[in-house]
Amino acid sequence: MSDQIIARVSQSLAKEQSLESLVRQLLEMLEMVTDMESTYLTKVDVEARLQHIMFARNSQKMYIPENFTVSWDYSLCKRAIDENCFFSDEVPDRWGDCIAARNLGITTFLSTPIHLPDGSFYGTLCAASSEKRQWSERAEQVLQLFAGLIAQYIQKEALVEQLREANAALIAQSYTDSLTGLPNRRAIFENLTTLFSLARHLNHKIMIAFIDLDNFKLINDRFGHNSGDLFLIQVGERLNTLQQNGEVIGRLGGDEF
């Protein structure tokens, strides 16, 4: 592998970028190494039996369309995987029954499956040409390397998204009363700060109502804490049904709303 390719890959990985940005750079480099007309990344929905072309680079007369979907069972990539044949410069002869390959005029095809670090099958990284191209060990090495890089990046993006969702859930939990599901004391006072600021800006007034349930302790003493909790939940639900736009209803704690 040339120093130029290694340097460009290193520069790409050093940048904070989206999956699309990274893949497009890798497809451009893959085209240079393989001398193919088109390079592209696909994602396979195994359950739906569909293959989606996510990103493609077309520099010559062959055109592989992005956002194009084909049947996975009749795709060129599945044939390559099933036959363990990831390069062919005789596609019309070897896989003449593949309608997509025939319509696109593919003669030479190079492909590798992409498996994520957890072992799950993601899709394929491919290069194709309407003319005969020779196989090279260098091209195959680069293809395998890029497939591995894409797999790691996809896994990283998935982990980052999981962390974002977990963080959002924790934040929501910290502002929510666990019993009634209403905003808690923290959420109420932070909302009040915002409302006061907005009211000053609009020259409006704010009305604050404080609700204290009389003799709530008697419910707990007579019927038990479970019944008391159920009572608080129902109070919260009824208050919530009365809420209008711009209003904040929450539980301060205990029997106070």
mmCIF file of C-alpha atoms in Angstrom:
data_model
loop_
_atom_site.group_PDB
_atom_site.id
_atom_site.type_symbol
_atom_site.label_atom_id
_atom_site.label_comp_id
_atom_site.label_asym_id
_atom_site.label_seq_id
_atom_site.Cartn_x
_atom_site.Cartn_y
_atom_site.Cartn_z
ATOM 1 C CA MET A 1 0.000 0.000 0.000
ATOM 2 C CA SER A 2 1.466 3.339 -1.029
ATOM 3 C CA ASP A 3 2.496 5.984 1.483
ATOM 4 C CA GLN A 4 0.105 8.409 -0.227
ATOM 5 C CA ILE A 5 -2.921 6.209 0.515
ATOM 6 C CA ILE A 6 -1.792 5.652 4.109
ATOM 7 C CA ALA A 7 -1.339 9.401 4.588
ATOM 8 C CA ARG A 8 -4.786 10.212 3.181
ATOM 9 C CA VAL A 9 -6.454 7.555 5.329
ATOM 10 C CA SER A 10 -4.694 8.896 8.409
ATOM 11 C CA GLN A 11 -5.860 12.434 7.617
ATOM 12 C CA SER A 12 -9.442 11.246 7.119
ATOM 13 C CA LEU A 13 -9.508 9.351 10.410
ATOM 14 C CA ALA A 14 -8.018 12.295 12.294
ATOM 15 C CA LYS A 15 -10.979 14.509 11.387
ATOM 16 C CA GLU A 16 -14.280 14.598 13.239
ATOM 17 C CA GLN A 17 -16.769 13.812 10.506
ATOM 18 C CA SER A 18 -19.935 11.957 9.619
ATOM 19 C CA LEU A 19 -20.091 8.431 8.242
ATOM 20 C CA GLU A 20 -21.033 9.841 4.845
ATOM 21 C CA SER A 21 -18.026 12.173 4.747
ATOM 22 C CA LEU A 22 -15.635 9.375 5.704
ATOM 23 C CA VAL A 23 -17.104 6.871 3.247
ATOM 24 C CA ARG A 24 -16.986 9.300 0.326
ATOM 25 C CA GLN A 25 -13.293 9.907 0.928
ATOM 26 C CA LEU A 26 -12.631 6.173 1.145
ATOM 27 C CA LEU A 27 -14.606 5.516 -2.052
ATOM 28 C CA GLU A 28 -12.480 8.075 -3.882
ATOM 29 C CA MET A 29 -9.275 6.410 -2.674
ATOM 30 C CA LEU A 30 -10.666 2.958 -3.480
ATOM 31 C CA GLU A 31 -11.359 4.100 -7.029
ATOM 32 C CA MET A 32 -7.743 5.244 -7.400
ATOM 33 C CA VAL A 33 -6.358 1.935 -6.140
ATOM 34 C CA THR A 34 -8.681 -0.418 -8.049
ATOM 35 C CA ASP A 35 -8.920 1.638 -11.269
ATOM 36 C CA MET A 36 -12.648 0.841 -11.306
ATOM 37 C CA GLU A 37 -15.329 3.129 -12.730
ATOM 38 C CA SER A 38 -17.608 2.958 -9.691
ATOM 39 C CA THR A 39 -17.108 2.305 -5.990
ATOM 40 C CA TYR A 40 -19.965 2.041 -3.520
ATOM 41 C CA LEU A 41 -21.125 1.043 -0.046
ATOM 42 C CA THR A 42 -24.274 -0.995 0.521
ATOM 43 C CA LYS A 43 -26.353 -1.832 3.560
ATOM 44 C CA VAL A 44 -28.248 -5.110 3.663
ATOM 45 C CA ASP A 45 -31.568 -5.630 5.411
ATOM 46 C CA VAL A 46 -31.392 -9.396 5.826
ATOM 47 C CA GLU A 47 -34.915 -9.734 7.227
ATOM 48 C CA ALA A 48 -36.489 -7.746 4.388
ATOM 49 C CA ARG A 49 -34.086 -9.393 1.880
ATOM 50 C CA LEU A 50 -33.117 -5.999 0.446
ATOM 51 C CA GLN A 51 -29.792 -4.361 -0.403
ATOM 52 C CA HIS A 52 -29.567 -0.553 -0.306
ATOM 53 C CA ILE A 53 -26.838 1.418 -2.083
ATOM 54 C CA MET A 54 -26.013 4.105 0.477
ATOM 55 C CA PHE A 55 -23.087 5.989 -1.063
ATOM 56 C CA ALA A 56 -21.530 5.684 -4.509
ATOM 57 C CA ARG A 57 -18.764 7.312 -6.501
ATOM 58 C CA ASN A 58 -19.010 7.283 -10.296
ATOM 59 C CA SER A 59 -16.129 8.869 -12.184
ATOM 60 C CA GLN A 60 -16.555 7.457 -15.683
ATOM 61 C CA LYS A 61 -19.391 6.147 -17.848
ATOM 62 C CA MET A 62 -20.732 3.537 -15.425
ATOM 63 C CA TYR A 63 -23.348 4.892 -13.033
ATOM 64 C CA ILE A 64 -24.299 3.173 -9.772
ATOM 65 C CA PRO A 65 -27.230 5.181 -8.321
ATOM 66 C CA GLU A 66 -27.365 6.081 -4.636
ATOM 67 C CA ASN A 67 -30.505 5.286 -2.613
ATOM 68 C CA PHE A 68 -31.144 2.421 -5.004
ATOM 69 C CA THR A 69 -32.581 -0.818 -3.626
ATOM 70 C CA VAL A 70 -32.327 -4.297 -5.110
ATOM 71 C CA SER A 71 -33.348 -7.755 -4.000
ATOM 72 C CA TRP A 72 -30.601 -9.176 -1.800
ATOM 73 C CA ASP A 73 -31.243 -12.742 -2.966
ATOM 74 C CA TYR A 74 -30.636 -11.789 -6.602
ATOM 75 C CA SER A 75 -27.793 -9.357 -6.026
ATOM 76 C CA LEU A 76 -24.248 -9.637 -7.280
ATOM 77 C CA CYS A 77 -22.887 -9.274 -3.753
ATOM 78 C CA LYS A 78 -24.837 -12.244 -2.405
ATOM 79 C CA ARG A 79 -23.636 -14.411 -5.261
ATOM 80 C CA ALA A 80 -20.053 -13.391 -4.470
ATOM 81 C CA ILE A 81 -20.502 -14.277 -0.788
ATOM 82 C CA ASP A 82 -22.293 -17.566 -1.479
ATOM 83 C CA GLU A 83 -19.607 -18.679 -3.931
ATOM 84 C CA ASN A 84 -16.729 -17.166 -1.941
ATOM 85 C CA CYS A 85 -15.717 -15.368 -5.121
ATOM 86 C CA PHE A 86 -15.070 -11.719 -4.375
ATOM 87 C CA PHE A 87 -13.460 -10.812 -7.702
ATOM 88 C CA SER A 88 -14.479 -11.544 -11.250
ATOM 89 C CA ASP A 89 -13.574 -9.928 -14.553
ATOM 90 C CA GLU A 90 -16.113 -12.130 -16.350
ATOM 91 C CA VAL A 91 -19.352 -11.118 -14.643
ATOM 92 C CA PRO A 92 -21.595 -11.583 -17.740
ATOM 93 C CA ASP A 93 -20.333 -15.158 -18.098
ATOM 94 C CA ARG A 94 -20.185 -16.086 -14.412
ATOM 95 C CA TRP A 95 -23.358 -14.341 -13.200
ATOM 96 C CA GLY A 96 -25.281 -13.715 -16.399
ATOM 97 C CA ASP A 97 -28.611 -14.246 -14.625
ATOM 98 C CA CYS A 98 -28.038 -11.217 -12.376
ATOM 99 C CA ILE A 99 -30.413 -8.632 -13.859
ATOM 100 C CA ALA A 100 -28.971 -5.672 -11.931
ATOM 101 C CA ALA A 101 -25.420 -6.442 -13.078
ATOM 102 C CA ARG A 102 -26.607 -6.888 -16.654
ATOM 103 C CA ASN A 103 -28.554 -3.611 -16.641
ATOM 104 C CA LEU A 104 -25.577 -1.721 -15.209
ATOM 105 C CA GLY A 105 -23.198 -3.327 -17.681
ATOM 106 C CA ILE A 106 -20.826 -4.679 -15.027
ATOM 107 C CA THR A 107 -17.918 -6.709 -16.391
ATOM 108 C CA THR A 108 -15.441 -6.543 -13.504
ATOM 109 C CA PHE A 109 -16.560 -6.750 -9.901
ATOM 110 C CA LEU A 110 -14.698 -6.606 -6.591
ATOM 111 C CA SER A 111 -16.501 -6.874 -3.270
ATOM 112 C CA THR A 112 -16.087 -7.685 0.415
ATOM 113 C CA PRO A 113 -18.677 -8.133 3.172
ATOM 114 C CA ILE A 114 -18.696 -5.711 6.101
ATOM 115 C CA HIS A 115 -19.114 -7.215 9.554
ATOM 116 C CA LEU A 116 -19.364 -4.952 12.586
ATOM 117 C CA PRO A 117 -17.117 -5.581 15.616
ATOM 118 C CA ASP A 118 -20.020 -7.372 17.337
ATOM 119 C CA GLY A 119 -20.102 -9.885 14.475
ATOM 120 C CA SER A 120 -23.318 -8.684 12.831
ATOM 121 C CA PHE A 121 -23.470 -8.426 9.040
ATOM 122 C CA TYR A 122 -23.872 -4.833 7.851
ATOM 123 C CA GLY A 123 -23.448 -4.800 4.084
ATOM 124 C CA THR A 124 -20.767 -4.722 1.405
ATOM 125 C CA LEU A 125 -18.050 -2.494 0.007
ATOM 126 C CA CYS A 126 -17.751 -2.831 -3.754
ATOM 127 C CA ALA A 127 -15.988 -1.665 -6.896
ATOM 128 C CA ALA A 128 -17.230 -2.265 -10.438
ATOM 129 C CA SER A 129 -16.327 -1.499 -14.032
ATOM 130 C CA SER A 130 -17.862 -2.008 -17.452
ATOM 131 C CA GLU A 131 -14.438 -2.987 -18.773
ATOM 132 C CA LYS A 132 -12.027 -5.728 -17.788
ATOM 133 C CA ARG A 133 -9.756 -4.834 -14.909
ATOM 134 C CA GLN A 134 -7.001 -6.977 -13.464
ATOM 135 C CA TRP A 135 -7.075 -8.261 -9.905
ATOM 136 C CA SER A 136 -4.323 -6.984 -7.642
ATOM 137 C CA GLU A 137 -3.352 -7.940 -4.119
ATOM 138 C CA ARG A 138 -2.931 -4.251 -3.285
ATOM 139 C CA ALA A 139 -6.520 -3.484 -4.304
ATOM 140 C CA GLU A 140 -7.856 -6.338 -2.197
ATOM 141 C CA GLN A 141 -5.813 -5.222 0.823
ATOM 142 C CA VAL A 142 -7.150 -1.679 0.545
ATOM 143 C CA LEU A 143 -10.715 -2.973 0.137
ATOM 144 C CA GLN A 144 -10.399 -5.102 3.294
ATOM 145 C CA LEU A 145 -8.821 -2.222 5.215
ATOM 146 C CA PHE A 146 -11.544 0.241 4.219
ATOM 147 C CA ALA A 147 -14.292 -2.253 5.051
ATOM 148 C CA GLY A 148 -12.791 -2.665 8.520
ATOM 149 C CA LEU A 149 -12.530 1.096 9.029
ATOM 150 C CA ILE A 150 -16.148 1.627 7.986
ATOM 151 C CA ALA A 151 -17.303 -1.160 10.321
ATOM 152 C CA GLN A 152 -15.465 0.375 13.270
ATOM 153 C CA TYR A 153 -16.852 3.827 12.489
ATOM 154 C CA ILE A 154 -20.430 2.534 12.247
ATOM 155 C CA GLN A 155 -20.019 0.739 15.574
ATOM 156 C CA LYS A 156 -18.597 3.904 17.133
ATOM 157 C CA GLU A 157 -21.522 5.985 15.856
ATOM 158 C CA ALA A 158 -23.968 3.434 17.283
ATOM 159 C CA LEU A 159 -22.256 3.556 20.675
ATOM 160 C CA VAL A 160 -22.248 7.364 20.671
ATOM 161 C CA GLU A 161 -25.970 7.385 19.864
ATOM 162 C CA GLN A 162 -26.639 4.915 22.691
ATOM 163 C CA LEU A 163 -24.730 7.181 25.063
ATOM 164 C CA ARG A 164 -26.749 10.198 23.888
ATOM 165 C CA GLU A 165 -30.013 8.338 24.454
ATOM 166 C CA ALA A 166 -28.891 7.123 27.880
ATOM 167 C CA ASN A 167 -27.813 10.642 28.831
ATOM 168 C CA ALA A 168 -31.121 12.097 27.631
ATOM 169 C CA ALA A 169 -32.992 9.473 29.663
ATOM 170 C CA LEU A 170 -30.977 10.314 32.774
ATOM 171 C CA ILE A 171 -31.613 14.036 32.317
ATOM 172 C CA ALA A 172 -35.340 13.412 31.833
ATOM 173 C CA GLN A 173 -35.368 11.209 34.919
ATOM 174 C CA SER A 174 -33.651 13.873 37.005
ATOM 175 C CA TYR A 175 -36.441 16.341 36.120
ATOM 176 C CA THR A 176 -39.347 13.919 36.601
ATOM 177 C CA ASP A 177 -41.192 12.899 39.743
ATOM 178 C CA SER A 178 -40.868 9.120 39.856
ATOM 179 C CA LEU A 179 -44.334 8.554 41.354
ATOM 180 C CA THR A 180 -46.610 10.817 39.303
ATOM 181 C CA GLY A 181 -44.513 11.339 36.181
ATOM 182 C CA LEU A 182 -44.973 15.107 36.579
ATOM 183 C CA PRO A 183 -42.080 17.591 36.602
ATOM 184 C CA ASN A 184 -40.342 17.482 39.990
ATOM 185 C CA ARG A 185 -39.205 20.321 42.271
ATOM 186 C CA ARG A 186 -36.012 20.851 40.269
ATOM 187 C CA ALA A 187 -37.900 21.084 36.980
ATOM 188 C CA ILE A 188 -40.507 23.435 38.449
ATOM 189 C CA PHE A 189 -37.997 25.971 39.751
ATOM 190 C CA GLU A 190 -35.912 25.885 36.559
ATOM 191 C CA ASN A 191 -39.091 26.442 34.530
ATOM 192 C CA LEU A 192 -40.030 29.325 36.807
ATOM 193 C CA THR A 193 -36.717 31.020 36.081
ATOM 194 C CA THR A 194 -37.438 30.779 32.358
ATOM 195 C CA LEU A 195 -41.031 31.937 32.783
ATOM 196 C CA PHE A 196 -40.002 34.967 34.869
ATOM 197 C CA SER A 197 -37.492 35.996 32.220
ATOM 198 C CA LEU A 198 -40.057 35.584 29.430
ATOM 199 C CA ALA A 199 -42.698 37.490 31.394
ATOM 200 C CA ARG A 200 -40.342 40.440 31.916
ATOM 201 C CA HIS A 201 -39.506 40.469 28.226
ATOM 202 C CA LEU A 202 -43.191 40.407 27.186
ATOM 203 C CA ASN A 203 -44.372 42.573 30.091
ATOM 204 C CA HIS A 204 -46.720 39.814 31.229
ATOM 205 C CA LYS A 205 -47.614 38.500 34.670
ATOM 206 C CA ILE A 206 -47.201 34.973 36.042
ATOM 207 C CA MET A 207 -49.769 33.222 38.203
ATOM 208 C CA ILE A 208 -48.505 30.606 40.656
ATOM 209 C CA ALA A 209 -50.913 28.226 42.414
ATOM 210 C CA PHE A 210 -49.783 26.083 45.346
ATOM 211 C CA ILE A 211 -51.806 22.964 46.196
ATOM 212 C CA ASP A 212 -51.456 21.229 49.555
ATOM 213 C CA LEU A 213 -53.662 18.171 50.077
ATOM 214 C CA ASP A 214 -55.351 18.450 53.473
ATOM 215 C CA ASN A 215 -55.264 15.456 55.798
ATOM 216 C CA PHE A 216 -53.333 13.325 53.294
ATOM 217 C CA LYS A 217 -51.562 11.628 56.206
ATOM 218 C CA LEU A 218 -54.880 10.106 57.263
ATOM 219 C CA ILE A 219 -55.073 8.208 53.953
ATOM 220 C CA ASN A 220 -51.650 6.666 54.559
ATOM 221 C CA ASP A 221 -52.467 5.851 58.172
ATOM 222 C CA ARG A 222 -55.845 4.297 57.446
ATOM 223 C CA PHE A 223 -55.380 2.606 54.063
ATOM 224 C CA GLY A 224 -51.603 2.220 53.784
ATOM 225 C CA HIS A 225 -48.869 3.880 51.735
ATOM 226 C CA ASN A 226 -49.782 2.055 48.521
ATOM 227 C CA SER A 227 -53.231 3.621 48.630
ATOM 228 C CA GLY A 228 -51.657 6.981 49.410
ATOM 229 C CA ASP A 229 -49.360 6.667 46.394
ATOM 230 C CA LEU A 230 -52.305 5.729 44.175
ATOM 231 C CA PHE A 231 -54.180 8.797 45.417
ATOM 232 C CA LEU A 232 -51.221 11.068 44.572
ATOM 233 C CA ILE A 233 -50.946 9.510 41.117
ATOM 234 C CA GLN A 234 -54.632 10.173 40.419
ATOM 235 C CA VAL A 235 -54.328 13.755 41.641
ATOM 236 C CA GLY A 236 -51.370 14.234 39.298
ATOM 237 C CA GLU A 237 -53.312 12.748 36.371
ATOM 238 C CA ARG A 238 -56.297 15.037 36.973
ATOM 239 C CA LEU A 239 -54.100 18.117 37.232
ATOM 240 C CA ASN A 240 -52.310 17.085 34.052
ATOM 241 C CA THR A 241 -55.593 16.902 32.114
ATOM 242 C CA LEU A 242 -56.266 20.543 33.025
ATOM 243 C CA GLN A 243 -52.885 21.795 31.831
ATOM 244 C CA GLN A 244 -52.967 24.405 29.060
ATOM 245 C CA ASN A 245 -50.263 25.724 26.746
ATOM 246 C CA GLY A 246 -47.557 27.606 28.591
ATOM 247 C CA GLU A 247 -48.495 26.147 31.965
ATOM 248 C CA VAL A 248 -46.261 24.036 34.182
ATOM 249 C CA ILE A 249 -47.776 21.507 36.566
ATOM 250 C CA GLY A 250 -45.507 19.568 38.878
ATOM 251 C CA ARG A 251 -45.114 17.879 42.237
ATOM 252 C CA LEU A 252 -42.954 19.652 44.796
ATOM 253 C CA GLY A 253 -42.871 16.591 47.017
ATOM 254 C CA GLY A 254 -45.070 14.788 49.513
ATOM 255 C CA ASP A 255 -48.646 16.041 49.106
ATOM 256 C CA GLU A 256 -47.637 19.376 47.589
ATOM 257 C CA PHE A 257 -48.217 20.274 43.910
#
